[in-house]
Coordinates of C-alpha atoms in Angstrom, one line a residue:
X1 CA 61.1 138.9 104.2
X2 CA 59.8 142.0 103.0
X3 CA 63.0 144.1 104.3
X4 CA 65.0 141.3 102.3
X5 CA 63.1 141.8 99.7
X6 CA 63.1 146.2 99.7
X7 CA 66.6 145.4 100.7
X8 CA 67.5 143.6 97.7
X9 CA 65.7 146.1 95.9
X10 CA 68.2 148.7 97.4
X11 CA 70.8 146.9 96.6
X12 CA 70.3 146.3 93.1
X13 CA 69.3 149.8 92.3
X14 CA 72.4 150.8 93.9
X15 CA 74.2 148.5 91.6
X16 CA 72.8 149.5 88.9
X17 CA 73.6 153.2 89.6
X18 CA 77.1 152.2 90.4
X19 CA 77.5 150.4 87.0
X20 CA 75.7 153.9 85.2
X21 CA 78.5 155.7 87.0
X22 CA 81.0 153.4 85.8
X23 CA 79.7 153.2 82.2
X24 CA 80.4 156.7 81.1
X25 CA 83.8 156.2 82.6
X26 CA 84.7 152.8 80.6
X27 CA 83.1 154.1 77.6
X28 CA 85.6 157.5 78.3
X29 CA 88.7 154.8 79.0
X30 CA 87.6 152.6 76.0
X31 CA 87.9 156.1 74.0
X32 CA 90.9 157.0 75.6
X33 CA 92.4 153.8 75.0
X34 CA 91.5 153.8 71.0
X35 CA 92.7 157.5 71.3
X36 CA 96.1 156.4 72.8
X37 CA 97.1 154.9 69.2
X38 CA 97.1 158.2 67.8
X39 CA 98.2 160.4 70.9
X40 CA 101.4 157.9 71.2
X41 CA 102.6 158.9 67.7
X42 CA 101.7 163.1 68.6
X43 CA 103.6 162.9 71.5
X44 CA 106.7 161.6 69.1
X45 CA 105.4 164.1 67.0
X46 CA 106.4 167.0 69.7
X47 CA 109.5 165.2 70.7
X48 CA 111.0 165.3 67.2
X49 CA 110.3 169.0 66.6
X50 CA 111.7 169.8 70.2
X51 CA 115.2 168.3 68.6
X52 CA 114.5 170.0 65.3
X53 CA 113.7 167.0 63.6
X54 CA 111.5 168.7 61.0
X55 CA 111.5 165.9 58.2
X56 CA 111.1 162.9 61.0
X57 CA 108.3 164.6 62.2
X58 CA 106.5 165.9 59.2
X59 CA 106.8 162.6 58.0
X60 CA 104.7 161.1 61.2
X61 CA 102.5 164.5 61.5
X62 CA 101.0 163.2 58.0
X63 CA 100.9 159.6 59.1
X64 CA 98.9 160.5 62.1
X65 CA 96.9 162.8 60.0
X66 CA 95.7 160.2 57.5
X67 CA 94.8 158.4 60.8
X68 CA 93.1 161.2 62.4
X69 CA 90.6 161.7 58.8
X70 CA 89.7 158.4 59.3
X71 CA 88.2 158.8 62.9
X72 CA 84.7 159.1 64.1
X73 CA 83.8 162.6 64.3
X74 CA 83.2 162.6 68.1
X75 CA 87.2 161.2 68.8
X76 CA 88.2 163.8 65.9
X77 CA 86.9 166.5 68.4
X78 CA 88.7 165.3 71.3
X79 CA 92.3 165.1 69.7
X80 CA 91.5 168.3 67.3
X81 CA 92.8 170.5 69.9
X82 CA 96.3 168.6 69.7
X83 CA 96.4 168.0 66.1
X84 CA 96.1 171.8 65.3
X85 CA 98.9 172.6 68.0
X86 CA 101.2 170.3 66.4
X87 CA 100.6 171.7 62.8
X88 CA 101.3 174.9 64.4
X89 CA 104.2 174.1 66.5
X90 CA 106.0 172.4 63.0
X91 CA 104.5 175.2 60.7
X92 CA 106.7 177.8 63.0
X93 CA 109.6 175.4 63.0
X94 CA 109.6 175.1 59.5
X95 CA 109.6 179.0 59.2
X96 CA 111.8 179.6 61.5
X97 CA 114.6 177.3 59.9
X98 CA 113.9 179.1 56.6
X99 CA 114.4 182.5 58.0
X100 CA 117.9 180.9 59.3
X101 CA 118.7 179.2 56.0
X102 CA 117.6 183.1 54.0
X103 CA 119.9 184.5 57.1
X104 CA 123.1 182.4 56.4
X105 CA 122.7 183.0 52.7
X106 CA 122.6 186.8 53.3
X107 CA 125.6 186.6 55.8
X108 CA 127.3 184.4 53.2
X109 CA 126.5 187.1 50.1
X110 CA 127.4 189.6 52.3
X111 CA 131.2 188.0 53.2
X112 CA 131.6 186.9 49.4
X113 CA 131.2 190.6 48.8
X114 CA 133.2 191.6 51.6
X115 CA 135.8 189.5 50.4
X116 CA 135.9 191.0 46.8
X117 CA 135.8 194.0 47.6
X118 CA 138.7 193.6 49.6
X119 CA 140.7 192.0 47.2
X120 CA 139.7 194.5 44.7
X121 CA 141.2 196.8 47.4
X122 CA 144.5 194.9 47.6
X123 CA 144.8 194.8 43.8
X124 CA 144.6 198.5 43.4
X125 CA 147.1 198.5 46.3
X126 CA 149.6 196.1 44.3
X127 CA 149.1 198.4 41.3
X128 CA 149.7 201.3 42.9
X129 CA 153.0 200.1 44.6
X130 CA 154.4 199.3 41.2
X131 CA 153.6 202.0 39.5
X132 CA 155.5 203.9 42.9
X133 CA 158.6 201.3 42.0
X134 CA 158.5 202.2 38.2
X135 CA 158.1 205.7 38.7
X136 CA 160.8 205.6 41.6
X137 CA 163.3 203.6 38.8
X138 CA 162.5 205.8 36.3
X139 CA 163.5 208.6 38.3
X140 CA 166.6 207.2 39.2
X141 CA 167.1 206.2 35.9
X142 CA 166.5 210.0 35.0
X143 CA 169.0 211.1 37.8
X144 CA 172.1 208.9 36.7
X145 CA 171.7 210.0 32.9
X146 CA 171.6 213.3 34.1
X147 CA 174.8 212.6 36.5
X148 CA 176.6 211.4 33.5
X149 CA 175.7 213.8 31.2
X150 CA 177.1 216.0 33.7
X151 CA 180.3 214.5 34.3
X152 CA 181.1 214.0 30.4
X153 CA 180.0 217.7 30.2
X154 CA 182.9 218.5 32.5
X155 CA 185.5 216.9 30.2
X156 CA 184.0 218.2 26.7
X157 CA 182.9 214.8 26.2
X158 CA 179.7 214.5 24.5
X159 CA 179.2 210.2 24.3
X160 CA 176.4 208.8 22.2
X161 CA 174.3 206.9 24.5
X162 CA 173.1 209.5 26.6

């Protein structure tokens, strides 16, 4: 009886190691569980700024953020770490699309430029074509006056017009 009894003894303090052992690691999966609700939504979080979904996920970042305040402070340690990567990750997004958006506009300033100038190139061009064409007609304008004046000269003919 007394080896049931030391036995029993055994056997209960082993149980009740085994259930100290397994405590910390429900308490870590009860955590982990209340944890999941908010880790769910970060994971979405990461997927949406992978596609560039800046709004969408802004938009859930905050959600998960007004979630986040309202944690104990021992969870708020444990997802910390994550939360400030996020905010990171979509902080360098949102710059990033702004340096694009300032890039485009600068290309786009730089073309409308581009584009007056040239016309302002072409326009001088026009201008200076027909100012070739009036000089050219006034030249031969110039030459057949002179022609006739010539040929009336060789007959003593002096007409009015020219």
């Amino acid at each position: 009886r007394q080896k049931t009894e030391e036995e029993k003894k055994g056997e209960l303090e082993k149980k009740k190691q085994e259930e100290e052992l397994k405590k910390p690691k429900l308490e870590e999966e009860k955590r982990q569980k209340g944890l999941e609700k908010l880790y769910r939504p970060l994971d979405k979080v990461q997927i949406l700024l992978d596609k560039n979904k800046l709004e969408k996920a802004k938009e859930l970042y905050l959600r998960c953020r007004e979630d986040y305040l309202r944690l104990p402070d021992d969870k708020k340690a444990q997802i910390y770490d994550r939360m400030e990567e996020l905010y990171e990750l979509q902080r360098q997004k949102e710059l990033d699309k702004r340096k694009l958006e300032e890039q485009k506009t600068e290309e786009r300033i730089k073309k409308d430029k581009e584009a007056k100038r040239q016309a302002e190139l072409e326009k001088k061009k026009r201008e200076e074509e027909l100012k070739k064409q009036k000089s050219k007609r006034q030249k031969r304008a110039r030459e057949t006056k002179k022609q006739l004046s010539e040929f009336f000269h060789k007959f003593d003919f002096y007409p009015f017009f020219i």
